[in-house]
Coordinates of C-alpha atoms in Angstrom, one line a residue:
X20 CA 118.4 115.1 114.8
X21 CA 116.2 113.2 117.0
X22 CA 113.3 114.4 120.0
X23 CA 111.2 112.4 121.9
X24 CA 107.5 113.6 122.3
X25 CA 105.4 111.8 125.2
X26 CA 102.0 112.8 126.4
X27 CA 99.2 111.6 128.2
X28 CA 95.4 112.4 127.1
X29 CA 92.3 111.5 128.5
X30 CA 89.2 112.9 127.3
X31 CA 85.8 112.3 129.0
X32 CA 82.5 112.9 127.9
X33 CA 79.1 111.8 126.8
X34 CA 78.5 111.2 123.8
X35 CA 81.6 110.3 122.2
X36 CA 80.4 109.9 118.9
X37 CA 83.4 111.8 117.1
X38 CA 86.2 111.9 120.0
X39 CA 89.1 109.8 120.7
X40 CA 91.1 108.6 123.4
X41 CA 94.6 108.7 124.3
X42 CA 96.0 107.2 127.0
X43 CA 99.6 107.1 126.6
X44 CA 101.3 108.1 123.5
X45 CA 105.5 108.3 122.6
X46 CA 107.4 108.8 119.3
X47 CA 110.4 109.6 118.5
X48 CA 110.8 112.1 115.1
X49 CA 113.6 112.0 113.4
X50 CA 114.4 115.4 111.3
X51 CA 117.1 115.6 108.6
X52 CA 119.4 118.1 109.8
X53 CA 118.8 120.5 106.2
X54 CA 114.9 120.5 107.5
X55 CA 113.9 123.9 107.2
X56 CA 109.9 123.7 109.0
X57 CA 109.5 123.5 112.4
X58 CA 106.5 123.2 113.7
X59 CA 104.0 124.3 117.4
X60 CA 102.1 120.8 118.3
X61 CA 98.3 121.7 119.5
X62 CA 95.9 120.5 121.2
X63 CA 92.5 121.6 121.7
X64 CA 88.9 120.6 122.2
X65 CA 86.3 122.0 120.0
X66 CA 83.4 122.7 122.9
X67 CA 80.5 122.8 120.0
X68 CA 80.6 119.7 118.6
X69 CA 82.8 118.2 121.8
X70 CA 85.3 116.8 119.4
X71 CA 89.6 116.7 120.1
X72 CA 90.7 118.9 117.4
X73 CA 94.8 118.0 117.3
X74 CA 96.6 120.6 115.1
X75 CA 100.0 122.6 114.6
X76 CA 101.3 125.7 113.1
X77 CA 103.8 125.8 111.1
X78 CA 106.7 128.3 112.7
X79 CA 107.7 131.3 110.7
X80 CA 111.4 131.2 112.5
X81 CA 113.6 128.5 112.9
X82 CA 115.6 127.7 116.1
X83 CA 118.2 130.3 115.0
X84 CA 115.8 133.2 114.7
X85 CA 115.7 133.1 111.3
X86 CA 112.7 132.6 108.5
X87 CA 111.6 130.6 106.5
X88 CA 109.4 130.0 104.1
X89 CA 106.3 128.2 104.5
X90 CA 105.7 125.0 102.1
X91 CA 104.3 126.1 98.9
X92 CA 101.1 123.5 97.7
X93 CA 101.1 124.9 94.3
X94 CA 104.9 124.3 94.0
X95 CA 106.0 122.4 90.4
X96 CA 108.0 120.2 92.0
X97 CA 107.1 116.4 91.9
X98 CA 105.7 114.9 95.3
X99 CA 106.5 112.1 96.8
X100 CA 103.8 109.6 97.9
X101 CA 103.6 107.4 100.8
X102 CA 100.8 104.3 102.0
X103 CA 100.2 104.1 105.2
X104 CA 98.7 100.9 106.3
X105 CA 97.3 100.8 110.1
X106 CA 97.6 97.6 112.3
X107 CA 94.9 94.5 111.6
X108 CA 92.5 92.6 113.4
X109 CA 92.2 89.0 112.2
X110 CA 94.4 88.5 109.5
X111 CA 96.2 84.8 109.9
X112 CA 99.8 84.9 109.2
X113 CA 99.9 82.9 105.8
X114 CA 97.5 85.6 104.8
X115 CA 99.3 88.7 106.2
X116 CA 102.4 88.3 104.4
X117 CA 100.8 88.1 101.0
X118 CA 98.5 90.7 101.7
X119 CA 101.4 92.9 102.1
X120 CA 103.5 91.9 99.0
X121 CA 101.2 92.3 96.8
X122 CA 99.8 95.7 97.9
X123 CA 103.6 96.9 98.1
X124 CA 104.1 95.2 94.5
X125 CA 101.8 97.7 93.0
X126 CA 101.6 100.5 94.7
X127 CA 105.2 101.0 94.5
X128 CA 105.1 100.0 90.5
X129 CA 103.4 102.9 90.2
X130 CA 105.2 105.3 91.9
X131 CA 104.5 105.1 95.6
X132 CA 107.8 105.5 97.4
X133 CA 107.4 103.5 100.6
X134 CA 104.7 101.7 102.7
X135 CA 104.5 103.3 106.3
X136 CA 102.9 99.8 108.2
X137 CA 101.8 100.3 111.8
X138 CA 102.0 97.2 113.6
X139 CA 101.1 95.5 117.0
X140 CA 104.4 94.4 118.7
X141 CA 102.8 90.5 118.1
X142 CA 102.4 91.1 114.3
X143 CA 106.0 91.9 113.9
X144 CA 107.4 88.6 114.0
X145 CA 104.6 86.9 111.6
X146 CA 105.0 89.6 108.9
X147 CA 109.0 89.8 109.2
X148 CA 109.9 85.8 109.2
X149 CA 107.0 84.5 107.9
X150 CA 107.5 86.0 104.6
X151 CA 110.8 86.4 103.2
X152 CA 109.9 89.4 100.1
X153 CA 108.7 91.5 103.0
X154 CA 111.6 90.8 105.0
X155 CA 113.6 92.1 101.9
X156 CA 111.2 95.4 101.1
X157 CA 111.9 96.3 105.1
X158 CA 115.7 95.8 104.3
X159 CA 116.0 98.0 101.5
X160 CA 113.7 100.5 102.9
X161 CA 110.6 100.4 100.4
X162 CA 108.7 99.5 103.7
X163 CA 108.7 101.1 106.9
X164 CA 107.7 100.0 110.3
X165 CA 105.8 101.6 113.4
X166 CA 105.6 99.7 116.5
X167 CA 102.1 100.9 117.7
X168 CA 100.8 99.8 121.0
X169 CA 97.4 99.1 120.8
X170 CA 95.0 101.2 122.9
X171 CA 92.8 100.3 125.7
X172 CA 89.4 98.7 124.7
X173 CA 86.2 100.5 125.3
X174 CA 82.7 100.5 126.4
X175 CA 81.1 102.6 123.9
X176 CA 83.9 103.3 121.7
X177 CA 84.4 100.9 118.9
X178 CA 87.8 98.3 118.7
X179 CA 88.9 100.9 115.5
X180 CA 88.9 104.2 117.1
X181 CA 92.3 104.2 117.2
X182 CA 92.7 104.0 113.6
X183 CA 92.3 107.8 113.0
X184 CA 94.7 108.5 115.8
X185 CA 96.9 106.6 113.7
X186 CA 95.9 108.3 110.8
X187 CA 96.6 112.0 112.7
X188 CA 100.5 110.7 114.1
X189 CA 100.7 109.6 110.6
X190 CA 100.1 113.0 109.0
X191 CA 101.9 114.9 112.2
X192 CA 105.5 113.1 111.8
X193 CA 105.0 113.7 108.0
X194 CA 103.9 117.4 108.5
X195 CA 107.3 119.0 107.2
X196 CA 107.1 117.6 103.8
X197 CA 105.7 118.3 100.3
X198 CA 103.9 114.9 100.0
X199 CA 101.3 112.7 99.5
X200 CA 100.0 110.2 102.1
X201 CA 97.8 107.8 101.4
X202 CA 96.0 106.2 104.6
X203 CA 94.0 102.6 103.5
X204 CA 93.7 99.1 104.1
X205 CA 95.2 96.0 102.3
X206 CA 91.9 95.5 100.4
X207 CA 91.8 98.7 99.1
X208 CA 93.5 99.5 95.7
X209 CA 93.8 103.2 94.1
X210 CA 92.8 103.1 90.1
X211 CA 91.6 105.3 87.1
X212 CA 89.5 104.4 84.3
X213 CA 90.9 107.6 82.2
X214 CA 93.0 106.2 79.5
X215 CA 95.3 109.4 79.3
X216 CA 95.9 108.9 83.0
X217 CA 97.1 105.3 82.9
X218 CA 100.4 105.6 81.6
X219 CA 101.1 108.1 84.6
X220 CA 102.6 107.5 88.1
X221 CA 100.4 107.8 90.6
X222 CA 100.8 111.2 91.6
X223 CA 100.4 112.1 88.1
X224 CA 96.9 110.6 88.6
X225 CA 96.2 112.2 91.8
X226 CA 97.1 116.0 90.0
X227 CA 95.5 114.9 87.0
X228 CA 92.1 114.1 88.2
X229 CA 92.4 117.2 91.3
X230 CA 95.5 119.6 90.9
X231 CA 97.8 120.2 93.6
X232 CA 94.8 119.9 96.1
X233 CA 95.5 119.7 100.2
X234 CA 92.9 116.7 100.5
X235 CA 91.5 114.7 97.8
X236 CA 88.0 112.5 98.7
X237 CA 88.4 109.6 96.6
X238 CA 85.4 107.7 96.3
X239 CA 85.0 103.5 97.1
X240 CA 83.4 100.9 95.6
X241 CA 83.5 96.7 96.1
X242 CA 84.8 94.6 93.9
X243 CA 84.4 90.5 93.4
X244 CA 86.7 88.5 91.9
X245 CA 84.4 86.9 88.6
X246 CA 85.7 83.3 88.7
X247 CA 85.8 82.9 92.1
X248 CA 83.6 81.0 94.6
X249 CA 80.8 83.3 96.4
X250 CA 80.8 81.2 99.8
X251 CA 84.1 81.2 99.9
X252 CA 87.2 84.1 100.7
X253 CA 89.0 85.2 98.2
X254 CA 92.4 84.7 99.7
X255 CA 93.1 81.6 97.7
X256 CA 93.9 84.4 94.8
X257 CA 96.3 86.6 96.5
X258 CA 98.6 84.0 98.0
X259 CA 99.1 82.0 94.6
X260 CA 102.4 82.9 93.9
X261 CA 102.5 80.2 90.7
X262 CA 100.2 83.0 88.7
X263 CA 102.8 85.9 88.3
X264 CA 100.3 88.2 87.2
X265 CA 98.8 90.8 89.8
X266 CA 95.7 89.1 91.7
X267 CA 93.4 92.1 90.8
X268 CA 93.5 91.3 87.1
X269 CA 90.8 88.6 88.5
X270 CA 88.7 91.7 89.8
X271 CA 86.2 92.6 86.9
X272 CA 83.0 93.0 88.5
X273 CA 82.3 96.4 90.3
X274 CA 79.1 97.7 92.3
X275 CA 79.2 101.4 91.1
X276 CA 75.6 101.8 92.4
X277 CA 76.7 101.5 95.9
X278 CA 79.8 103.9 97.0
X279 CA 81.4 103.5 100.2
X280 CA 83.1 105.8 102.1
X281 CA 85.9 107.1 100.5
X282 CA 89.4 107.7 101.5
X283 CA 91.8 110.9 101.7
X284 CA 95.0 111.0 99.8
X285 CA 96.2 114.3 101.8
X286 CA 99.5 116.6 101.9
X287 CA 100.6 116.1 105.2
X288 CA 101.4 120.0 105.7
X289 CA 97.7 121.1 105.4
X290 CA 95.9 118.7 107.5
X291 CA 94.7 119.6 111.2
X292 CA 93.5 116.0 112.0
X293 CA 91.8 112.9 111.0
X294 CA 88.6 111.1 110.9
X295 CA 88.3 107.8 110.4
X296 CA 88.0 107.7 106.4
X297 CA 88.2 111.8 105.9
X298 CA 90.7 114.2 106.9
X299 CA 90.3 118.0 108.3
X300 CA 92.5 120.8 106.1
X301 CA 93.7 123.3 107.9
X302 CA 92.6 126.6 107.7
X303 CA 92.5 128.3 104.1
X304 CA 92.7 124.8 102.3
X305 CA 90.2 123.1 101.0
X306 CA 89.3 119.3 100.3
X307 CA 88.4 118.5 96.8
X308 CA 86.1 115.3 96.4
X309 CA 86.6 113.1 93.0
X310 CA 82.8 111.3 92.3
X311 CA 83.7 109.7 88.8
X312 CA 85.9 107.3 87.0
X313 CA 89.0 109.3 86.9
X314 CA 90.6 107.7 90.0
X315 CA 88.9 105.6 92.7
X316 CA 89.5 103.0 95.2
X317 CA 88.3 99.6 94.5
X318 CA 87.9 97.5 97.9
X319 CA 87.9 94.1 98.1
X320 CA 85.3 93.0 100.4
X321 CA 85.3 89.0 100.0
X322 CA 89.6 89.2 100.5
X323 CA 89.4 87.4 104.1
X324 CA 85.9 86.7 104.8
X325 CA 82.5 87.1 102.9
X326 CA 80.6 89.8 102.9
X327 CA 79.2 90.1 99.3
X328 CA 77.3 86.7 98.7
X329 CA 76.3 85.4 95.3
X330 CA 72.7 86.7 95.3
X331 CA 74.3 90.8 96.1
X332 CA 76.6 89.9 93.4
X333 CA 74.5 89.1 90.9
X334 CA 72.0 92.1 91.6
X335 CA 74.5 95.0 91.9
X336 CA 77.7 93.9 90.4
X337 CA 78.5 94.8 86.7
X338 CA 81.7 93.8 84.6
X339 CA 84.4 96.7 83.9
X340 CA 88.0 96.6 84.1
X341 CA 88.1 99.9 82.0
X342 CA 90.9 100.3 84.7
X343 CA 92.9 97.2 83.5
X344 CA 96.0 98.7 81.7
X345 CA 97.4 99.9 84.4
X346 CA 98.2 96.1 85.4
X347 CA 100.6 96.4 82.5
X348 CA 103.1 98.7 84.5
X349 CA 103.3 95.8 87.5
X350 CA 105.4 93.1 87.2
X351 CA 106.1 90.1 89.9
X352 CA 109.4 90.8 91.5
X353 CA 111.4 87.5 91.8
X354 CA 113.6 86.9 94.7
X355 CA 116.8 87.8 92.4
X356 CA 118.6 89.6 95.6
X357 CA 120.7 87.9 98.4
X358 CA 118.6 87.2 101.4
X359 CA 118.2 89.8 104.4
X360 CA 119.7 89.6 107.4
X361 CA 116.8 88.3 109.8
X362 CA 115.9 89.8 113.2
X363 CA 117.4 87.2 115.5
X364 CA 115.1 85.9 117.8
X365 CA 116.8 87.8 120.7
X366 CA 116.0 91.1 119.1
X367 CA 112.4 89.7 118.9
X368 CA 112.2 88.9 122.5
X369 CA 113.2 92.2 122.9
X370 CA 110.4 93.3 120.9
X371 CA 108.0 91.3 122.6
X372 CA 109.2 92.3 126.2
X373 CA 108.9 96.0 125.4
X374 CA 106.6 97.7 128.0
X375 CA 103.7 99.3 127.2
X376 CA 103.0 103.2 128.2
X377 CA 101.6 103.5 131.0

């Protein structure tokens, strides 16, 4: 079953510090016919702290009239887990490609189940023919794509305020299911330093470190590659296919001292919205936030362009890879499988020609 949900938003006010703009917006969900949720979309402005507060409510009756039970976040049944990756600014295609593959090649080693990739309509050609395993991960359905028109630029709004709008359709279209859904970047990479963790998929890390919680705050911190250059980007190291080993085995210095924001890893079901690194549980949930080594994100800062220089490197950066072993469970996938079929370049005309909501 198929519907098409189209809406136009446009919200006005001054300041705009934690709003967002819509201007047009269309998806099409696609619900398995055995789907047993259905769902009120909502949406409503908080008038205390002027913020869009986009929501739903999950339905006690089905179409038919009859119940059905609501999803159960202490059920024992294993979750699946998603990445969702939102569009980039700046990346050249020899880069992109890379970037992708090898962010796919361990996530997925460790359990993750697909890669949700939003994408401008002029990125979609790069990624699919300039990189023939990401062409094959599309094909066999470990990655998914989202065209995602990009939104109109704005005075005082910054170019990323899209991103948690992205972040919010993300969590909406994935609102039916017992998951979790992981919204980063391509430098960001989910470890633990707890030994009785590392043999575990990853959502045997997430539950091990917070339970069965709606949102988990995992905290961020950079990491440098030890052997590379400081004046230069590190990208050298995650396009070198003649290493097969995983480019963050370089990655052994860390600044603990300074955390960044963190990210959510969220079940869909609970979440009302979402901020640009944080999400907002619904009512009667709460978000649990992890502050030690049992599972963090390490971010590469220096992966396109440097921003952590020899002389912050040498004052805040200290060795540890006590994360290292989980390296062991990610292998380099060689091209063993027939080619995919390619988009033909009609199809990408097609793509390129789409018109953009008014």
């Amino acid at each position: 079953h198929a519907f098409v949900v189209k809406c136009q938003v446009q919200s006005y006010w001054d300041p705009p510090h934690q709003s967002a703009m819509v201007y047009g917006f269309e998806h099409v969900f696609n619900v398995p016919s055995d789907c047993k949720h259905e769902y009120d979309l909502l949406l409503d402005l908080d008038p205390t702290i002027m913020q869009l507060k986009p929501g739903k409510v999950l339905s006690q009756m089905d179409g038919r009239g009859i119940e059905v039970p609501p999803v159960d976040p202490n059920a024992d049944s294993p979750r699946e887990t998603v990445v969702v990756l939102k569009p980039l600014y700046n990346f050249a295609p020899t880069v992109f490609g890379p970037l992708v593959d090898r962010h796919v090649e361990y996530y997925q080693a460790l359990g993750v189940t697909r890669h949700i990739i939003y994408l401008r309509k002029d990125q979609m050609p790069h990624l699919m023919l300039g990189h023939p395993r990401v062409a094959r991960y599309v094909h066999t359905g470990k990655i998914m794509l989202v065209l995602w028109e990009e939104l109109p630029e704005h005075a005082v709004w910054p170019r990323k305020y899209d991103q948690r709008v992205i972040y919010s359709h993300a969590a909406l279209a994935l609102s039916s299911l017992d998951m979790y859904v992981i919204n980063i970047d391509l430098d960001e990479y989910l470890v633990t330093g707890k030994p009785t963790l590392q043999h575990k998929s990853i959502q045997g890390i997430i539950e091990g470190c917070a339970g069965k919680a709606a949102d988990v705050r995992v905290a961020r911190y950079n990491s440098v590659c030890k052997a590379c250059e400081r004046e230069r980007p590190e990208a050298l190291v995650w396009t070198n296919y003649l290493d097969t080993s995983h480019p963050l085995s370089w990655y052994s210095l860390v600044n603990f001292g300074q955390t960044q924001a963190g990210r959510s890893v969220v079940n869909p079901a609970f979440v009302s919205s979402y901020n640009l690194h944080y999400a907002e549980v619904a009512a009667g949930h709460n978000a649990t936030s992890i502050r030690n080594n049992c599972m963090y994100f390490l971010h590469i800062p220096n992966m396109v362009r440097v921003t952590e220089g020899r002389k912050a490197v040498e004052a805040h950066y200290r060795e540890d890879q006590s994360w290292a072993p989980l390296l062991q469970r990610v292998h380099f996938q060689e091209l063993t499988a027939p080619q995919p079929v390619l988009p033909t370049e009609e199809t990408l005309q097609r793509l390129r020609e789409r018109p953009t909501l008014a």
